[in-house]
Coordinates of C-alpha atoms in Angstrom, one line a residue:
M786 CA -4.7 3.0 35.2
S787 CA -6.9 1.0 37.6
G788 CA -7.7 -2.5 36.5
I789 CA -5.1 -2.6 33.8
P790 CA -2.4 -5.2 34.5
S791 CA 1.0 -3.7 35.1
A792 CA 2.5 -5.7 32.3
W793 CA 0.3 -3.9 29.8
Q794 CA 1.1 -0.6 31.3
Q795 CA 4.7 -1.3 30.9
A796 CA 4.1 -2.4 27.3
A797 CA 2.4 0.9 26.5
D798 CA 5.3 2.8 28.0
C799 CA 7.8 0.8 26.1
L800 CA 6.0 1.1 22.7
A801 CA 5.6 4.8 23.1
E802 CA 9.3 5.2 23.9
A803 CA 10.1 3.1 20.9
G804 CA 8.4 5.5 18.6
C805 CA 4.9 4.0 18.2
E806 CA 2.0 6.4 18.3
T807 CA -1.1 4.4 17.4
V808 CA -2.6 1.1 18.6
F809 CA -5.5 -0.6 16.7
G810 CA -7.5 -3.4 18.2
L811 CA -10.7 -4.8 19.6
P812 CA -11.4 -4.6 23.4
T813 CA -10.6 -7.9 25.1
D814 CA -12.5 -9.5 28.0
E815 CA -10.2 -8.0 30.6
P816 CA -8.4 -4.7 30.2
G817 CA -5.4 -5.2 27.9
L818 CA -2.9 -3.4 25.7
L819 CA -5.6 -1.4 23.9
D820 CA -6.8 -0.1 27.3
A821 CA -3.3 0.7 28.4
A822 CA -2.7 2.6 25.2
D823 CA -6.0 4.5 25.6
A824 CA -4.8 5.7 29.1
H825 CA -1.3 6.6 27.9
P826 CA -0.6 10.3 27.1
K827 CA 1.6 9.5 24.1
L828 CA -0.5 6.8 22.5
R829 CA -3.7 6.8 20.5
A830 CA -6.0 3.8 20.9
V831 CA -8.3 3.0 18.0
G832 CA -11.1 0.5 18.7
V833 CA -12.2 -1.4 15.6
R834 CA -15.2 -3.6 14.6
G835 CA -13.2 -6.5 13.1
H836 CA -9.7 -7.8 13.4
R837 CA -9.1 -7.9 9.7
A838 CA -10.4 -4.3 9.4
G839 CA -8.0 -3.3 12.2
A840 CA -5.1 -4.9 10.4
C841 CA -6.0 -3.0 7.2
M842 CA -6.2 0.3 9.1
A843 CA -2.8 -0.5 10.6
I844 CA -1.4 -1.0 7.0
G845 CA -2.8 2.3 5.8
H846 CA -1.5 4.2 8.8
A847 CA 1.9 2.6 8.6
V848 CA 2.3 3.2 4.8
V849 CA 1.3 6.9 5.1
T850 CA 3.4 7.7 8.2
S851 CA 6.3 5.4 7.6
R852 CA 6.2 4.8 11.4
P853 CA 5.7 1.5 13.2
V854 CA 2.0 0.8 14.1
V855 CA 0.7 -1.6 16.7
L856 CA -2.1 -4.1 16.2
A857 CA -3.4 -5.6 19.5
L858 CA -4.9 -9.1 19.1
G859 CA -6.2 -11.8 21.4
A860 CA -5.3 -15.5 21.2
G861 CA -7.0 -17.8 18.7
P862 CA -9.8 -16.5 16.5
P863 CA -8.8 -12.8 16.7
F864 CA -5.3 -13.7 15.5
G865 CA -6.7 -15.9 12.7
D866 CA -9.2 -13.2 11.6
A867 CA -6.3 -10.8 11.0
V868 CA -4.1 -13.2 9.0
T869 CA -5.5 -12.2 5.6
A870 CA -4.7 -8.6 6.1
L871 CA -1.3 -9.4 7.7
I872 CA -0.3 -11.3 4.6
E873 CA -1.1 -8.1 2.7
A874 CA 0.9 -6.1 5.2
D875 CA 3.9 -8.3 4.5
S876 CA 3.4 -7.9 0.8
V877 CA 3.5 -4.1 1.0
C878 CA 6.3 -4.0 3.6
A879 CA 4.2 -2.1 6.2
P880 CA 6.0 -1.8 9.6
I881 CA 3.4 -3.3 11.9
V882 CA 4.0 -4.8 15.4
V883 CA 1.4 -7.4 16.3
V884 CA 1.1 -7.9 20.1
T885 CA -1.0 -11.0 20.8
T886 CA -1.8 -13.0 23.8
R887 CA -1.4 -16.8 24.4
I888 CA -3.6 -19.1 26.5
P889 CA -2.2 -20.4 29.8
A890 CA 0.5 -23.1 29.5
D891 CA -1.6 -25.8 31.1
G892 CA -4.1 -25.6 28.2
L893 CA -1.6 -25.9 25.4
G894 CA -2.1 -29.1 23.3
R895 CA -4.8 -30.2 25.7
G896 CA -7.9 -28.7 24.1
G897 CA -7.4 -25.4 25.9
F898 CA -10.0 -22.7 25.0
Q899 CA -8.9 -20.9 21.8
D900 CA -5.6 -22.8 21.6
V901 CA -4.1 -22.2 18.2
D902 CA -0.6 -22.5 17.0
Q903 CA -0.3 -18.9 16.2
A904 CA 3.4 -19.1 15.3
A905 CA 2.5 -21.6 12.6
L906 CA -0.1 -19.2 11.1
A907 CA 2.4 -16.4 11.3
T908 CA 5.0 -18.1 9.1
A909 CA 2.9 -16.8 6.1
F910 CA 3.7 -13.2 6.9
T911 CA 6.7 -12.8 9.3
S912 CA 10.0 -14.3 10.3
T913 CA 10.1 -12.3 13.5
Y914 CA 8.0 -14.1 16.1
L915 CA 9.0 -13.4 19.7
R916 CA 7.5 -15.3 22.6
V917 CA 7.3 -13.6 26.0
Q918 CA 7.1 -16.3 28.7
D919 CA 8.4 -14.1 31.5
A920 CA 7.5 -10.5 32.3
G921 CA 11.2 -9.7 32.5
T922 CA 11.7 -10.0 28.7
L923 CA 8.6 -8.0 27.7
T924 CA 10.2 -4.7 27.0
W925 CA 13.2 -6.4 25.2
A926 CA 10.8 -8.2 22.9
L927 CA 8.7 -5.2 22.1
R928 CA 11.7 -3.0 21.2
R929 CA 13.2 -5.8 19.2
A930 CA 9.9 -6.2 17.3
V931 CA 9.8 -2.5 16.5
H932 CA 13.4 -2.6 15.3
M933 CA 12.7 -5.6 13.0
S934 CA 9.5 -4.1 11.6
L935 CA 11.5 -1.0 10.4
N936 CA 14.8 -2.4 9.4
G937 CA 16.0 -4.6 6.6
R938 CA 12.9 -5.4 4.6
P939 CA 10.2 -3.6 6.6
G940 CA 7.2 -5.7 7.6
V941 CA 5.3 -7.5 10.3
S942 CA 6.8 -8.5 13.7
V943 CA 4.8 -10.5 16.2
V944 CA 5.2 -10.5 20.0
E945 CA 3.2 -13.3 21.7
V946 CA 2.7 -12.6 25.4
A947 CA 1.9 -15.7 27.6
Q948 CA -0.9 -15.3 30.1
E949 CA 1.5 -16.1 32.9
A950 CA 3.7 -13.2 31.9
I951 CA 0.7 -10.9 32.0
E952 CA -0.3 -12.0 35.5
A953 CA 3.3 -12.0 36.9
A954 CA 4.8 -9.1 38.9
V955 CA 6.5 -6.8 36.5
P956 CA 10.2 -5.9 37.3
A957 CA 11.0 -2.3 37.7
V958 CA 12.4 -0.5 34.6
V959 CA 14.0 2.8 34.0
P960 CA 11.3 5.5 33.5
A961 CA 10.6 6.4 29.9
D962 CA 12.0 9.9 30.5
G963 CA 15.0 8.7 32.5
P964 CA 18.6 9.3 31.5
A965 CA 19.1 5.7 30.3
A966 CA 16.0 5.7 28.0
N967 CA 16.9 4.6 24.5
G968 CA 14.3 6.7 22.7
P969 CA 12.6 5.9 19.4
V970 CA 13.9 3.0 17.4
R971 CA 15.6 4.4 14.3
R972 CA 15.4 3.2 10.7
L973 CA 19.0 2.4 9.8
R974 CA 20.3 3.6 6.5
S975 CA 23.3 2.4 4.6
V976 CA 24.9 2.8 1.2
P977 CA 27.0 0.4 -0.9
E978 CA 30.8 0.7 -0.9
E979 CA 32.3 3.1 -3.4
P980 CA 33.7 0.4 -5.8
E981 CA 30.3 -1.1 -6.1
L982 CA 28.8 2.3 -6.9
R983 CA 31.4 3.0 -9.5
R984 CA 30.9 -0.4 -11.2
A985 CA 27.2 0.2 -11.3
A986 CA 27.7 3.7 -12.7
R987 CA 29.8 2.3 -15.5
L988 CA 27.1 -0.3 -16.4
L989 CA 24.4 2.5 -16.4
A990 CA 26.6 4.8 -18.5
A991 CA 26.7 2.2 -21.3
A992 CA 22.9 2.2 -21.7
E993 CA 21.4 3.4 -25.0
R994 CA 17.8 3.1 -23.8
P995 CA 17.8 3.5 -20.0
L996 CA 14.7 3.2 -17.7
L997 CA 14.5 4.1 -14.0
L998 CA 11.9 1.9 -12.2
L999 CA 10.7 2.9 -8.8
G1000 CA 9.0 0.5 -6.4
G1001 CA 7.3 0.8 -3.0
G1002 CA 10.7 0.8 -1.3
A1003 CA 11.6 4.0 -3.2
R1004 CA 8.5 5.7 -2.0
A1005 CA 9.0 4.5 1.6
A1006 CA 12.6 5.9 1.5
A1007 CA 11.3 9.3 0.2
A1008 CA 13.6 8.9 -2.8
G1009 CA 11.6 11.0 -5.2
P1010 CA 13.9 14.1 -5.5
A1011 CA 17.0 11.9 -5.7
A1012 CA 15.3 9.7 -8.3
L1013 CA 14.4 12.7 -10.5
A1014 CA 17.9 14.0 -10.2
L1015 CA 19.4 10.7 -11.3
A1016 CA 16.9 10.4 -14.2
E1017 CA 17.8 13.8 -15.5
R1018 CA 21.5 13.1 -15.2
W1019 CA 21.2 9.7 -16.8
G1020 CA 18.7 10.8 -19.5
A1021 CA 16.1 8.1 -18.5
P1022 CA 12.4 8.0 -18.4
V1023 CA 10.8 7.0 -15.0
M1024 CA 8.2 4.4 -14.5
T1025 CA 6.8 2.9 -11.3
T1026 CA 5.3 -0.2 -9.9
A1027 CA 1.8 0.3 -8.4
A1028 CA 3.3 0.6 -4.9
G1029 CA 5.9 3.1 -6.2
R1030 CA 3.3 5.6 -7.4
G1031 CA 3.6 8.9 -5.6
T1032 CA 7.4 8.7 -5.3
V1033 CA 7.6 11.2 -8.0
P1034 CA 4.9 13.6 -9.3
E1035 CA 3.4 12.1 -12.5
N1036 CA 3.1 15.5 -14.2
H1037 CA 6.9 15.5 -14.5
P1038 CA 7.7 15.2 -18.3
M1039 CA 10.0 12.2 -17.7
V1040 CA 7.5 10.2 -15.7
C1041 CA 5.6 7.6 -17.9
G1042 CA 3.2 5.9 -15.5
S1043 CA 3.4 2.3 -14.3
V1044 CA 4.8 -0.9 -15.7
G1045 CA 3.4 -4.3 -16.3
L1046 CA -0.3 -4.8 -15.9
Y1047 CA -0.8 -1.1 -15.3
A1048 CA 1.2 0.2 -18.3
T1049 CA -1.0 2.5 -20.4
P1050 CA -0.7 2.1 -24.2
P1051 CA 1.5 3.1 -25.8
L1052 CA 3.8 3.5 -22.8
D1053 CA 4.2 -0.3 -22.6
S1054 CA 6.6 0.3 -25.5
V1055 CA 8.8 2.3 -23.1
Q1056 CA 9.3 -0.6 -20.7
C1057 CA 9.8 -3.1 -23.5
G1058 CA 12.1 -0.8 -25.4
A1059 CA 14.6 -0.3 -22.6
D1060 CA 17.9 -2.0 -22.7
T1061 CA 19.0 -1.1 -19.2
V1062 CA 16.8 -0.8 -16.1
L1063 CA 17.7 0.6 -12.7
A1064 CA 15.1 -0.7 -10.3
V1065 CA 14.9 0.9 -6.9
G1066 CA 13.0 -0.6 -4.0
S1067 CA 11.1 -3.3 -6.1
R1068 CA 11.2 -7.0 -6.1
I1069 CA 9.7 -6.7 -9.6
E1070 CA 6.7 -8.9 -8.7
E1071 CA 4.4 -10.6 -11.2
T1072 CA 2.1 -7.7 -12.0
A1073 CA 5.1 -5.6 -12.7
R1074 CA 6.5 -8.2 -15.1
M1075 CA 3.2 -8.8 -17.0
G1076 CA 3.6 -7.9 -20.7
W1077 CA 7.2 -7.0 -20.2
D1078 CA 8.6 -9.6 -22.6
T1079 CA 12.0 -8.1 -22.8
L1080 CA 12.7 -7.9 -19.1
E1081 CA 14.8 -11.1 -18.9
S1082 CA 17.2 -9.8 -21.6
V1083 CA 17.8 -6.2 -20.2
R1084 CA 20.8 -5.1 -18.2
L1085 CA 19.3 -4.9 -14.7
V1086 CA 20.8 -2.9 -11.8
Q1087 CA 18.9 -3.1 -8.5
I1088 CA 19.0 -1.0 -5.4
D1089 CA 17.3 -2.4 -2.3
C1090 CA 17.7 -2.6 1.4
D1091 CA 16.8 -6.3 1.4
P1092 CA 19.3 -8.9 -0.1
A1093 CA 16.4 -11.2 -0.9
A1094 CA 15.1 -8.7 -3.4
F1095 CA 17.9 -9.2 -5.8
G1096 CA 16.9 -11.6 -8.6
G1097 CA 13.7 -12.5 -6.6
G1098 CA 11.2 -11.5 -9.3
A1099 CA 13.3 -11.0 -12.4
A1100 CA 16.6 -12.2 -13.7
E1101 CA 19.7 -11.8 -11.5
P1102 CA 20.9 -8.2 -11.7
V1103 CA 24.3 -7.4 -13.2
A1104 CA 24.8 -5.2 -10.2
A1105 CA 23.1 -5.5 -6.8
L1106 CA 23.4 -2.4 -4.6
L1107 CA 22.4 -3.1 -1.0
G1108 CA 21.4 0.1 0.7
D1109 CA 18.8 2.7 1.3
G1110 CA 17.1 3.9 -1.9
E1111 CA 17.4 7.6 -1.4
A1112 CA 20.9 7.6 0.0
T1113 CA 22.2 5.2 -2.7
L1114 CA 20.7 7.2 -5.5
A1115 CA 22.2 10.4 -4.1
R1116 CA 25.7 8.8 -4.1
L1117 CA 25.2 7.2 -7.5
T1118 CA 24.1 10.3 -9.5
P1119 CA 27.4 12.3 -9.5
L1120 CA 29.2 9.2 -10.7
L1121 CA 27.2 9.2 -13.9
P1122 CA 28.4 11.1 -17.0
E1123 CA 26.1 13.5 -18.8
P1124 CA 23.6 11.8 -21.2
S1125 CA 25.3 10.7 -24.4
P1126 CA 23.9 12.0 -27.8
E1127 CA 22.9 8.4 -28.7
R1128 CA 20.1 8.7 -26.1
T1129 CA 18.4 11.6 -28.0
D1130 CA 16.4 9.3 -30.3
W1131 CA 15.3 7.2 -27.3
L1132 CA 14.1 10.3 -25.4
R1133 CA 12.2 11.5 -28.4
T1134 CA 10.6 8.1 -28.7
V1135 CA 9.6 8.2 -25.1
A1136 CA 8.2 11.7 -25.4
R1137 CA 6.1 10.8 -28.4
A1138 CA 4.7 7.8 -26.5
R1139 CA 4.0 9.9 -23.4
R1140 CA 2.2 12.5 -25.5
T1141 CA 0.1 9.9 -27.3
A1142 CA -0.9 8.4 -24.0
W1143 CA -1.9 11.9 -22.7
L1144 CA -3.9 12.7 -25.8
S1145 CA -5.7 9.3 -25.7
W1146 CA -6.4 8.8 -22.0
S1147 CA -6.3 12.2 -20.1
A1148 CA -9.3 14.4 -19.4
D1149 CA -8.2 16.5 -22.4
G1150 CA -8.4 13.7 -24.9
D1151 CA -10.6 11.0 -23.5
R1152 CA -14.1 11.5 -25.0
A1153 CA -15.3 7.9 -24.8
G1154 CA -17.9 8.6 -22.1
S1155 CA -16.6 6.0 -19.7
P1156 CA -18.2 6.6 -16.3
A1157 CA -15.1 5.2 -14.5
R1158 CA -12.7 7.4 -16.4
T1159 CA -14.9 10.4 -16.1
A1160 CA -14.9 10.0 -12.3
L1161 CA -11.1 9.6 -12.2
H1162 CA -10.5 12.6 -14.4
A1163 CA -12.8 14.6 -12.0
L1164 CA -10.9 13.3 -9.0
A1165 CA -7.7 14.6 -10.4
E1166 CA -9.2 18.1 -10.8
L1167 CA -11.2 18.2 -7.5
F1168 CA -8.9 16.2 -5.2
P1169 CA -5.3 17.1 -6.3
D1170 CA -4.2 16.9 -2.6
A1171 CA -5.9 13.7 -1.8
T1172 CA -4.5 10.4 -0.5
T1173 CA -6.2 7.9 -2.8
V1174 CA -6.6 4.4 -1.4
H1175 CA -7.0 1.8 -4.0
D1176 CA -8.6 -1.6 -4.1
N1177 CA -8.1 -4.2 -6.9
G1178 CA -11.4 -5.0 -8.5
M1179 CA -11.9 -4.9 -12.2
N1180 CA -13.1 -1.4 -13.0
D1181 CA -11.2 0.4 -10.3
I1182 CA -8.0 -0.8 -12.0
W1183 CA -8.5 2.2 -14.2
S1184 CA -7.2 4.2 -11.3
Y1185 CA -3.8 2.5 -11.6
H1186 CA -3.4 3.8 -15.2
W1187 CA -1.7 7.1 -15.8
P1188 CA -3.0 9.6 -17.1
V1189 CA -6.5 8.3 -16.4
H1190 CA -5.6 8.9 -12.8
Q1191 CA -2.7 11.2 -12.1
V1192 CA -0.8 11.5 -8.8
G1193 CA 0.5 15.1 -8.8
P1194 CA 3.0 16.8 -6.5
R1195 CA 0.4 17.2 -3.7
G1196 CA -1.2 13.7 -4.0
R1197 CA -0.2 10.3 -2.6
T1198 CA -1.5 6.8 -3.0
V1199 CA -1.9 3.7 -0.9
V1200 CA -2.3 0.4 -2.7
P1201 CA -2.6 -3.3 -1.7
G1202 CA 0.4 -5.4 -2.4
E1203 CA 0.8 -8.5 -4.5
Q1204 CA -1.9 -10.3 -2.6
T1205 CA -4.5 -7.7 -3.6
M1206 CA -7.1 -8.6 -1.0
L1207 CA -10.6 -7.5 -1.9
G1208 CA -11.9 -4.9 0.5
F1209 CA -8.5 -3.4 1.2
G1210 CA -9.5 0.1 0.2
A1211 CA -12.4 0.7 2.5
G1212 CA -10.6 -1.3 5.2
A1213 CA -7.4 0.8 5.1
A1214 CA -9.0 4.2 4.7
P1215 CA -9.6 5.0 8.4
G1216 CA -6.0 4.4 9.2
V1217 CA -5.0 6.6 6.3
A1218 CA -7.4 9.3 7.3
L1219 CA -6.0 9.4 10.8
A1220 CA -2.7 10.5 9.3
A1221 CA -4.4 12.8 6.8
E1222 CA -2.7 16.0 7.9
G1223 CA -5.6 18.0 6.3
R1224 CA -5.7 16.0 3.1
P1225 CA -8.9 14.3 1.9
T1226 CA -8.9 10.5 1.8
V1227 CA -10.5 9.0 -1.3
V1228 CA -11.2 5.3 -1.7
V1229 CA -11.6 4.0 -5.3
C1230 CA -13.2 0.5 -5.2
G1231 CA -15.9 -1.7 -6.6
D1232 CA -19.2 -2.6 -5.1
G1233 CA -17.8 -6.0 -4.1
G1234 CA -14.8 -4.3 -2.4
V1235 CA -16.9 -1.8 -0.4
E1236 CA -19.1 -4.6 0.9
M1237 CA -16.1 -6.6 2.0
G1238 CA -14.6 -3.6 3.8
L1239 CA -17.9 -2.4 5.3
D1240 CA -16.9 -3.1 8.9
A1241 CA -14.3 -0.4 8.8
L1242 CA -16.8 2.4 8.2
P1243 CA -18.2 2.6 11.8
T1244 CA -14.7 3.3 13.1
A1245 CA -14.4 6.2 10.5
A1246 CA -17.8 7.6 11.6
E1247 CA -17.0 7.4 15.3
L1248 CA -13.7 9.2 14.8
G1249 CA -15.3 11.9 12.5
L1250 CA -13.0 10.9 9.7
G1251 CA -14.3 12.3 6.4
I1252 CA -13.8 9.7 3.8
V1253 CA -15.0 9.8 0.2
L1254 CA -15.9 6.4 -1.3
V1255 CA -16.0 6.3 -5.1
V1256 CA -17.7 3.0 -5.8
F1257 CA -17.7 1.6 -9.3
D1258 CA -20.8 -0.6 -9.3
N1259 CA -21.0 -3.5 -11.8
Q1260 CA -23.5 -5.5 -9.7
G1261 CA -21.0 -8.0 -8.4
Y1262 CA -17.5 -9.3 -9.1
G1263 CA -16.2 -8.0 -12.3
W1264 CA -12.9 -9.8 -12.6
P1265 CA -14.2 -13.4 -12.4
R1266 CA -17.2 -12.4 -14.6
L1267 CA -14.9 -11.0 -17.3
L1268 CA -12.6 -14.1 -17.3
R1269 CA -15.6 -16.5 -17.3
Q1270 CA -17.2 -14.8 -20.2
E1271 CA -13.9 -15.0 -22.1
L1272 CA -13.9 -18.8 -21.4
G1273 CA -17.6 -19.1 -22.3
A1274 CA -18.2 -20.3 -18.7
P1275 CA -21.3 -19.6 -16.5
A1276 CA -21.0 -16.2 -14.9
G1277 CA -24.3 -16.0 -12.9
L1278 CA -22.6 -16.5 -9.5
T1279 CA -20.6 -13.3 -10.1
R1280 CA -23.7 -11.1 -9.9
F1281 CA -25.2 -9.9 -6.7
A1282 CA -28.9 -10.9 -6.4
R1283 CA -29.2 -9.1 -3.1
P1284 CA -26.6 -6.4 -2.7
L1285 CA -25.9 -5.1 0.8
P1286 CA -27.6 -1.7 1.4
V1287 CA -24.2 0.0 1.8
D1288 CA -25.7 3.4 1.0
D1289 CA -28.2 3.0 3.8
V1290 CA -25.3 2.0 6.2
V1291 CA -23.4 5.1 5.2
C1292 CA -26.4 7.4 5.8
G1293 CA -27.1 5.6 9.0
L1294 CA -23.6 6.5 10.2
G1295 CA -24.3 10.1 9.5
G1296 CA -22.9 10.3 6.0
Q1297 CA -24.4 10.8 2.6
A1298 CA -24.7 8.7 -0.5
E1299 CA -25.7 9.5 -4.0
S1300 CA -25.8 7.8 -7.4
P1301 CA -25.3 10.2 -10.4
D1302 CA -27.7 9.5 -13.2
G1303 CA -25.2 10.0 -16.0
V1304 CA -21.5 10.9 -16.6
D1305 CA -22.3 14.6 -16.8
E1306 CA -23.5 14.6 -13.1
I1307 CA -20.4 12.8 -11.8
P1308 CA -18.2 15.9 -11.2
A1309 CA -20.9 17.7 -9.2
A1310 CA -21.5 14.6 -7.1
L1311 CA -17.8 14.4 -6.3
R1312 CA -17.7 18.0 -5.4
R1313 CA -20.6 17.5 -2.9
A1314 CA -18.8 14.5 -1.5
R1315 CA -15.7 16.6 -0.9
E1316 CA -17.7 19.1 1.0
A1317 CA -19.3 16.4 3.2
A1318 CA -16.0 14.8 3.9
A1319 CA -14.5 18.1 5.0
S1320 CA -17.1 18.2 7.7
G1321 CA -16.0 14.8 9.0
R1322 CA -18.7 12.7 7.3
I1323 CA -18.4 9.6 5.1
A1324 CA -19.6 10.4 1.5
L1325 CA -20.3 7.7 -1.0
V1326 CA -20.7 8.2 -4.7
R1327 CA -21.9 5.2 -6.5
I1328 CA -21.2 5.1 -10.2
R1329 CA -22.7 2.4 -12.5
V1330 CA -20.2 1.0 -14.8
P1331 CA -20.7 -1.4 -17.8
D1332 CA -19.0 -4.7 -18.1
D1333 CA -17.3 -3.8 -21.4
D1334 CA -15.3 -0.8 -19.9
V1335 CA -12.2 -2.9 -19.4
P1336 CA -8.9 -1.3 -18.5
P1337 CA -6.2 -1.6 -21.2
G1338 CA -3.8 -3.7 -19.2
I1339 CA -6.4 -6.4 -18.5
R1340 CA -7.6 -6.3 -22.1
R1341 CA -4.1 -6.6 -23.5
L1342 CA -3.0 -9.4 -21.2
F1343 CA -6.1 -11.4 -20.5
L1344 CA -8.5 -11.1 -23.4
A1345 CA -8.4 -12.5 -27.0
G1346 CA -7.4 -9.8 -29.5
G1347 CA -5.7 -7.9 -26.7
Q1348 CA -6.2 -4.3 -27.9
A1349 CA -8.1 -1.9 -25.6
P1350 CA -10.3 1.0 -26.9
G1351 CA -8.0 4.0 -27.5
D1352 CA -4.9 1.9 -27.8
A1353 CA -2.3 3.3 -30.1
S1354 CA -1.7 1.1 -33.1

C-alpha cells in the first residue's frame, strides 16, 4: 500500500477485524483511510460526491445490514457538512463509526487552517467521542467506537485522529489473523430478570384492549416472529412506528399499520381504544404520539435496550424491561395466559376497523384516481420484494400509510428518523442498494427531496446500482405550501420557478426518466423502471400530484375540519 501512512493501514486492518465491511468517504489531499480501505481485501471503499450524501449512504447501509459502517471524514468543513445526516443517524440509531482527522496541534486555537471544534459539533449526535493523540491508542479507539456504535442504544461513534498520530511510527500489533485476534465486535444481548418478566406478564394479562407497538429497535433486533407469537398469545393487534415497519409483514391479519401521524383511518381508533400498550424498541417520539389522545392514560409496558427510552416520549411505564427486544419477547410470551373471552369484542372491533381501512385505501377499494396512491398500489404489486427508501415530503407521506403502501413478507423499508431531513431518500439509496442482495431499491420522494439528494446519484451510477426513483412532483415544497395556505399566508416561495433538470441528470448518468401522462400509464412506467434498474441503471418516474391530495394523517392533525377523503365516519 505504497504512499498510504501506516497508521491508516493499521486502522483498516483493525476495522475489518472488528466486523466492518464498508467505508464511505471523499478522497483526501493525501492518501487516508478511504485509500487504505480500497486496498484492503476485506473492506469495500465507496467514494462519494458529498459528505452529507456519504453519511446518508452510511445510514442506509447500516440500517439494512445491522452492521457497523464507517464514514471517513476530514477535519473542518467535511465534518461540518456531514453533521445534518449524522443527526439523522443518531435519530434512527444507525451504527456508524465516524473516523475524522484533526489539524496539527500547533494550529489549534491559533487560526489553524480548517480548525473547528468538532467535538462541540458532535454533541448533537453522539456521546462517544474518542481522541487519538498517539498512534499507540488507535486500534483501542477504533474497536471501542465499533462496540459503542452497536451496543446499548446503537448510534454514531466518533474517532478523531490527530495529525501527529497519523505521522508517527505505528507500534507493532498482533496480525489480524493471529491467535490473539479478538474478531468481530459482537452486539450484546440481555434479558430482564425473571421476577420483572413475571410482573410485566401479570400487568399484560389484565388488559381488556391490548396493543403491541413495534419501533425501530424491534426491527433492528429481528423481533418479528417473536412479536407475532406474543401478539397471538396475548390476543393483541400489532401497530408500528414508521421506523418499525417491516418488523412484521403487514398482510398479517393482526397488523394494523402505523400509529400517530401515519395512522390510517379508521385504524387510529385502534391506538386510541387500547387500554394497555406493550412498546418494543420505541421511544414513542412525537410523530408516534400525534393524535393519540389516550396515550397518557394507558397502562404502558416498555421493552428497550436503552434505559433512557423509558418514559422518554410518553408517560413513565408501569413496567420497564431492559433487554434485547427479540430475546425479551421470547421469554415473556410463555408467561402470558391464553386470551380471555373479554377480548373477543376488542378483536372484533379491530378486525372491522382493519377491513374498513382495507376497503377504503387498498388497491381493491381506492377508486379516487389519486396519482400518488395509484403509484403506491402499483409498487406493492410490481415490487413486492423491494427495499423502499422513504423521504418525508408532503405527498410521499402517503407511502407511510397502510394499506396505501404495504410492506409484505418479502419487503423492507428504510425511513428517516425524527429529524426527517429532506433529501434522505435519494441520499441513502446507494448505501441501501449496496446491500440489496438481489432486491430492487425504490425511493419514494418529492421533487424537492430528489433535488436535495441529487449528489448521491453519481455514486449509484458509477457502481452500477439500479435504483428506481418515484418522484411525486408538486412543483416545490408541499408541506410549507399546505400549512401556509391553511394560515392564509403567502405561498409563492414554496414553488420552484426554475426546477433542477433532474431527469436530464439521470439520463446523463446512463439512466432513464419518464413522466406518465395520466394515472392509467403509471403501472407501465413503473414496470419499465424495474427492468431498467435490473440492468444496473437509475430509473426515474416523475408523477405529477395535485396540492389537494393530502394524506389523512396530515389532514386530520393539521388542517381545519380534519377529515380526509375516504375517512370512515
